[in-house]
Tab-separated table of C-alpha atoms in Angstrom:
chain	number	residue	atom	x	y	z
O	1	UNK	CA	112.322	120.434	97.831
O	2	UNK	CA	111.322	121.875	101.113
O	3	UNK	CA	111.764	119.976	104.220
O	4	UNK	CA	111.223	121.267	107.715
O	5	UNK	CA	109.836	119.597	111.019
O	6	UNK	CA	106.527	119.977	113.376
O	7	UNK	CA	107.195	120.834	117.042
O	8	UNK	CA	104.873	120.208	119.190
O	9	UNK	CA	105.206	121.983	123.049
O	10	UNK	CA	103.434	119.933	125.726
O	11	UNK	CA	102.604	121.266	129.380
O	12	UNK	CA	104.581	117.924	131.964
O	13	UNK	CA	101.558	118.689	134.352
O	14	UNK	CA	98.599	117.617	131.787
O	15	UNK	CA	100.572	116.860	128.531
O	16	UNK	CA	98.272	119.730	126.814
O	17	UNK	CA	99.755	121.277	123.510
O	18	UNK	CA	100.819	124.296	124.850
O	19	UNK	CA	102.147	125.548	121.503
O	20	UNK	CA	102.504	124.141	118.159
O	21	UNK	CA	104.882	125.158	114.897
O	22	UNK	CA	106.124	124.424	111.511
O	23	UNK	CA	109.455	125.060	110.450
O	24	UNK	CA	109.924	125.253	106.728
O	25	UNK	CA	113.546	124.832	105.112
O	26	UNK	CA	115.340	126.609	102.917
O	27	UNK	CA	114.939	129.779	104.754
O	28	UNK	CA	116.751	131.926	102.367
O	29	UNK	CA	118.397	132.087	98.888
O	30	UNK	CA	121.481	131.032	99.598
O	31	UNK	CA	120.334	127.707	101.805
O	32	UNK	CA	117.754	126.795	98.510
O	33	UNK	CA	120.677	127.150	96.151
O	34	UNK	CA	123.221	124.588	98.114
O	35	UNK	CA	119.997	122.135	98.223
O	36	UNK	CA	120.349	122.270	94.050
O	37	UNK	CA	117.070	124.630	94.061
O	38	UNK	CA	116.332	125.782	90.721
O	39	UNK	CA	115.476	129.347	92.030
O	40	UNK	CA	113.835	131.991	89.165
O	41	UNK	CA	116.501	134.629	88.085
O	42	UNK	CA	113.412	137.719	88.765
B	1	UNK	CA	136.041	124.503	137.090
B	2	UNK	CA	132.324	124.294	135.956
B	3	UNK	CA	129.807	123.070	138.386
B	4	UNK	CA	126.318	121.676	136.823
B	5	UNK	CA	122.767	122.924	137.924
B	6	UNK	CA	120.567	120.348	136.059
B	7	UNK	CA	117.549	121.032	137.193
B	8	UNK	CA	115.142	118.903	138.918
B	9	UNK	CA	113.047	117.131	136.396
B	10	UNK	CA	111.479	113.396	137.100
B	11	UNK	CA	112.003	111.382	134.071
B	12	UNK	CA	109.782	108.826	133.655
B	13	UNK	CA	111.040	105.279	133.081
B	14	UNK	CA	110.609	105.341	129.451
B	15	UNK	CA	112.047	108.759	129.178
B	16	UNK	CA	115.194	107.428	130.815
B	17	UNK	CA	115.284	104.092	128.314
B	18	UNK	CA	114.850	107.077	125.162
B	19	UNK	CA	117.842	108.870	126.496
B	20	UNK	CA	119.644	105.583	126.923
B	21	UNK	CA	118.879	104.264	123.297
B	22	UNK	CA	119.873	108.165	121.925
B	23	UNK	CA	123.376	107.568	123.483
B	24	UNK	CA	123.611	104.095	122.442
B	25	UNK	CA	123.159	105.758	119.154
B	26	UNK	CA	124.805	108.853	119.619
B	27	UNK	CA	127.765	107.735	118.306
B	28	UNK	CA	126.730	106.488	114.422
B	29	UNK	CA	124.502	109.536	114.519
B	30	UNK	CA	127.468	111.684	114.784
B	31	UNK	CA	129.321	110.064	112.345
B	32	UNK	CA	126.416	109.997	109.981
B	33	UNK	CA	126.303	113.528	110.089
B	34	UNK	CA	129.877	114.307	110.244
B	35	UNK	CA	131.106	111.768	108.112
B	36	UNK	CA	129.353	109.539	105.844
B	37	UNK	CA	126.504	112.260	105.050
B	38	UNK	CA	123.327	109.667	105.804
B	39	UNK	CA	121.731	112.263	108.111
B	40	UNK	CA	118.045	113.343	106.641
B	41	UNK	CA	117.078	116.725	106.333
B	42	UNK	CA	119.919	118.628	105.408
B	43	UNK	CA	122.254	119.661	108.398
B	44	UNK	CA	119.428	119.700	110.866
B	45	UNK	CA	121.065	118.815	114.546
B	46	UNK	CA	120.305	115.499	115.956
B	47	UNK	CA	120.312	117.381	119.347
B	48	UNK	CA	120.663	120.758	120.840
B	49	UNK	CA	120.822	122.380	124.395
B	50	UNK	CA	121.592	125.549	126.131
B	51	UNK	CA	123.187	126.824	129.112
B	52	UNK	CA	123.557	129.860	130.718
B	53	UNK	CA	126.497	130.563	132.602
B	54	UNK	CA	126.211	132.800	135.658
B	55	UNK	CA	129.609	134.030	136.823
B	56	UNK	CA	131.490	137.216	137.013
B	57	UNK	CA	131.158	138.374	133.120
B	58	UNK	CA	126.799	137.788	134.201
B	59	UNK	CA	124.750	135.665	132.506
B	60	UNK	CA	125.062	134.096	129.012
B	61	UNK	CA	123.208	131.449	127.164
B	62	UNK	CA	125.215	129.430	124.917
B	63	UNK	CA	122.994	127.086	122.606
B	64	UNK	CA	125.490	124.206	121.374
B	65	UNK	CA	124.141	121.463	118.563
B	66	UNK	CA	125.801	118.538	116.690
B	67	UNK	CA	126.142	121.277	113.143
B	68	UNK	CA	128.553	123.293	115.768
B	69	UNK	CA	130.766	120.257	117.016
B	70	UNK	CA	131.229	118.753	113.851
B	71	UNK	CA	132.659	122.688	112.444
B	72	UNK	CA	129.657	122.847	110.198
B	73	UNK	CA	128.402	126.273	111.510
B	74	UNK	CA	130.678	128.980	112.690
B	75	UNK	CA	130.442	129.031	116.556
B	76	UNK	CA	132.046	132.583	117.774
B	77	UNK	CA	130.749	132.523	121.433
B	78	UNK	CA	133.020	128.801	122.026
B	79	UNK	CA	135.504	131.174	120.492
B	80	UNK	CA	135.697	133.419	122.850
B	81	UNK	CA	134.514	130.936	125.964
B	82	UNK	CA	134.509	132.659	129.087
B	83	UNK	CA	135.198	131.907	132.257
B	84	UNK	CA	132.055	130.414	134.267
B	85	UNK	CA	131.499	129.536	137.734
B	86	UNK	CA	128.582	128.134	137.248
B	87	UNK	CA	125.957	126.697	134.226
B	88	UNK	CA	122.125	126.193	134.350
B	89	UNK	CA	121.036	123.381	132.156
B	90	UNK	CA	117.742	123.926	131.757
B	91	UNK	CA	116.590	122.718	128.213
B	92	UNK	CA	117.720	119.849	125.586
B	93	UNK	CA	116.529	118.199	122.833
B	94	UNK	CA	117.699	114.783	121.190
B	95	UNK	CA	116.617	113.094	118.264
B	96	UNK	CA	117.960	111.746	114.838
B	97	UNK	CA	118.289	112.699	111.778
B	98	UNK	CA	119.525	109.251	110.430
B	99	UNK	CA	118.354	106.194	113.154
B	100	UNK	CA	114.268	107.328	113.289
B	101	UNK	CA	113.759	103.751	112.835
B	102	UNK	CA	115.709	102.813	115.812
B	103	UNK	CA	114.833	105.375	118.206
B	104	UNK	CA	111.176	104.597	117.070
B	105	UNK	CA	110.327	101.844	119.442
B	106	UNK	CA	111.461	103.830	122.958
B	107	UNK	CA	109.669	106.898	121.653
B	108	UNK	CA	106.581	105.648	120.985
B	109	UNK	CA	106.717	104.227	124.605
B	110	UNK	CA	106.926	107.447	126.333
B	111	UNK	CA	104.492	109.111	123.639
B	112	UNK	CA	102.264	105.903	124.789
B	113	UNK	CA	103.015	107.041	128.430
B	114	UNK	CA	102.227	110.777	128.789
B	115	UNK	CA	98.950	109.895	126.414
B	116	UNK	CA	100.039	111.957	123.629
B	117	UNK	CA	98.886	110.127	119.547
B	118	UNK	CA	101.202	111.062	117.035
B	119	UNK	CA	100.445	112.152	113.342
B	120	UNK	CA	98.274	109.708	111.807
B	121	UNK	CA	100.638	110.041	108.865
B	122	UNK	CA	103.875	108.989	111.110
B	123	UNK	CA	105.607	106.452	109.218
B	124	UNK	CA	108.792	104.960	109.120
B	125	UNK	CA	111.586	103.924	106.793
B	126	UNK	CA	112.350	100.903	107.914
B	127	UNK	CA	110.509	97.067	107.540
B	128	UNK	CA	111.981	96.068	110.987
B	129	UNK	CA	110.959	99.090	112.529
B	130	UNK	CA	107.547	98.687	111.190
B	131	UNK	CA	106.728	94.974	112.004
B	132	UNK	CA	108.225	95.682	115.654
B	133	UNK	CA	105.659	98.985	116.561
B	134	UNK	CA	102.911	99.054	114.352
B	135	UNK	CA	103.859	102.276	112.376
B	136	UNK	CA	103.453	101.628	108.811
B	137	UNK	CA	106.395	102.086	106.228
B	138	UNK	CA	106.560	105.027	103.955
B	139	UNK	CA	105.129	104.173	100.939
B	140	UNK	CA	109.007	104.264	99.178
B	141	UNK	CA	112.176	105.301	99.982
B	142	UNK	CA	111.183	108.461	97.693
B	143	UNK	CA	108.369	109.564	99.701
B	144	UNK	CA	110.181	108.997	102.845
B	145	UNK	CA	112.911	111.386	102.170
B	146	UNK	CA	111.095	113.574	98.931
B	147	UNK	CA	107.658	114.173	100.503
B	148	UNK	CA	104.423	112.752	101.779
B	149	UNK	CA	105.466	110.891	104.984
B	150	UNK	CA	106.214	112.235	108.761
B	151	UNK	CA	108.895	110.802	110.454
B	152	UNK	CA	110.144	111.021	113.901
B	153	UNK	CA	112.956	113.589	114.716
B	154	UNK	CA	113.298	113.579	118.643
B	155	UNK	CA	111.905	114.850	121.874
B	156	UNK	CA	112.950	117.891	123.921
B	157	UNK	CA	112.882	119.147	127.322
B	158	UNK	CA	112.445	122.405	128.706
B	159	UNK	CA	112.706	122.808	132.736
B	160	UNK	CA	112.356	126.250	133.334
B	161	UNK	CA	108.766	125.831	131.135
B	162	UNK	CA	108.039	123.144	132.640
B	163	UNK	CA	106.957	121.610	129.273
B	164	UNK	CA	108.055	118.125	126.807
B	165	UNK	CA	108.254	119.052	123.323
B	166	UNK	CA	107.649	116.162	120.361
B	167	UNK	CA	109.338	116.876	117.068
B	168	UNK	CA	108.619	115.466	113.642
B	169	UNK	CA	110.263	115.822	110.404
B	170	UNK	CA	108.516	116.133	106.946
B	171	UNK	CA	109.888	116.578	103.139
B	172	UNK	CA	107.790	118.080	100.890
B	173	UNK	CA	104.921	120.326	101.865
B	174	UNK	CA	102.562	118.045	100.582
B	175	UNK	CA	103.201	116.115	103.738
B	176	UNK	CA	102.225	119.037	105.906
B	177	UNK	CA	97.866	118.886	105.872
B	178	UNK	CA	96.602	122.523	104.575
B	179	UNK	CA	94.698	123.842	107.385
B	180	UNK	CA	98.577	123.848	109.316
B	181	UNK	CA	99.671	125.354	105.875
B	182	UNK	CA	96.711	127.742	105.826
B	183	UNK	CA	97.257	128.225	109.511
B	184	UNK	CA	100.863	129.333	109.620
B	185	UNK	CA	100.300	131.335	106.526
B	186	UNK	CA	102.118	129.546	103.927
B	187	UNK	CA	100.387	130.041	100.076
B	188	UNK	CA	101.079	126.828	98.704
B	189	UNK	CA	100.904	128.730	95.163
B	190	UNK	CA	103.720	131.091	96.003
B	191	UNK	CA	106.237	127.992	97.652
B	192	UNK	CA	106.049	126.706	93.494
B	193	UNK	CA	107.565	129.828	92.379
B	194	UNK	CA	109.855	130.753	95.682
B	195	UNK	CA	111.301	127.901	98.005
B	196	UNK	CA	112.258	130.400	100.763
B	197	UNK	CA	110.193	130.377	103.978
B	198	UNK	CA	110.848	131.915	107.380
B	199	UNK	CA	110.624	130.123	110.436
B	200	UNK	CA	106.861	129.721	110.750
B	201	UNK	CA	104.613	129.789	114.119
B	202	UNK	CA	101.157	128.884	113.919
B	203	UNK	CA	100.184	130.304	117.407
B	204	UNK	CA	102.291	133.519	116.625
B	205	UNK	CA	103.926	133.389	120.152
B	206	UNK	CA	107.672	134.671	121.005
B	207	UNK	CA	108.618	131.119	121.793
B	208	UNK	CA	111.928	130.099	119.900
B	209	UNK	CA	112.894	126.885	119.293
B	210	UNK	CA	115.214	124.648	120.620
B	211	UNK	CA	118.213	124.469	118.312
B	212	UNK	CA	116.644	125.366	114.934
């Protein structure tokens, strides 16, 4: 299952979105496989 | 001895009652994570912040989070701590990655105050929680922790930028709408098939996050 967060950046002066991004987890192999991620063998 | 440079930020009033109900809560959040394993999201930190230390080896940033102090992640640079004379604070970020539903209340307040709406798909996991702001529950305890539900994470603050960040936590990519998806170039196809991702920015910028 992947999991992650939304980040959103906002200016103080206005409270505009300066910047937005996703973060998706696992990042690698190694991270999916201690979740219990089924990964493909090829 | 270490002398402190936080610098000058005006919190707003509801700012300062978030911080205050974080370390209320700091505590149980720290043992959640370190202890009783109720934390959501699998080792994310419930906070983060940097420094940089400016004294006779130069400057240094150290970035310090709750996965370092409980020994979860190896953290050589407190290894080998230098000497400083003096530390910049200049961005932190707290949150929760097991008390959303009681750090809900204060943080809609200052997302209320600075005019900001959060996710129309924010919910929460908790009745109480629910009844006392308005945010709905997530439609089960499944989809609140397996996909299909925002909740909140925490806030951060950056000085030097100038800038308030607002951080939510999803499970499941089904919870994330496909235009960010499509946006941050993520083929929902290919996540079936491989569950790895890199870090993902949707306004391709050098900006790095706080603690993640």
């Amino acid at each position: 299952m992947a999991y992650g967060l939304l980040s959103y950046t906002y200016s103080n002066r206005d409270n505009s979105v300066i910047e937005s991004k996703i973060y998706v987890y696992p990042k690698t192999a190694k991270e999916a496989l201690k979740l219990g991620i089924k990964l493909p063998s090829k | 001895m270490h002398g402190f440079v936080l610098q000058a930020h005006n919190f707003t009033t509801s700012e300062v009652r978030y911080l205050h109900k974080y370390l209320a809560l700091s505590g149980n959040e720290f043992r959640n994570f370190a202890l009783t394993g109720q934390w959501v999201g699998n080792r994310m930190s419930s906070y983060s912040y940097s420094h940089r230390f400016k004294g006779v080896d130069g400057d240094k940033t150290e970035e310090h989070n709750s996965a370092d102090e409980a020994g979860v992640l190896d953290n050589p640079i407190a290894a080998a701590a230098p000497t400083p004379l003096r530390v910049d604070s200049a961005r932190f970020r707290v949150g929760t990655t097991s008390q959303e539903h009681l750090l809900l209340g204060p943080a809609l307040n200052v997302l209320a105050e600075r005019g900001i709406t959060p996710p129309a798909d924010l919910c929460t996991r908790d009745v109480a929680a629910s009844e006392e702001t308005g945010v709905p529950v997530c439609s089960s305890e499944e989809a609140a922790t397996h996909g299909g539900a925002f909740i909140f994470y925490g806030f951060g603050w950056d000085m030097a930028a100038d800038a308030f960040k607002v951080y939510y936590m999803f499970h499941g990519l089904s919870s994330v709408p496909t235009e960010l998806l499509r946006a941050a170039g993520i083929d929902v196809r290919a996540m079936h098939l491989c569950c790895c991702s890199p870090t993902l920015n949707l306004n391709r910028t050098s900006m790095q996050p706080l603690g993640h």
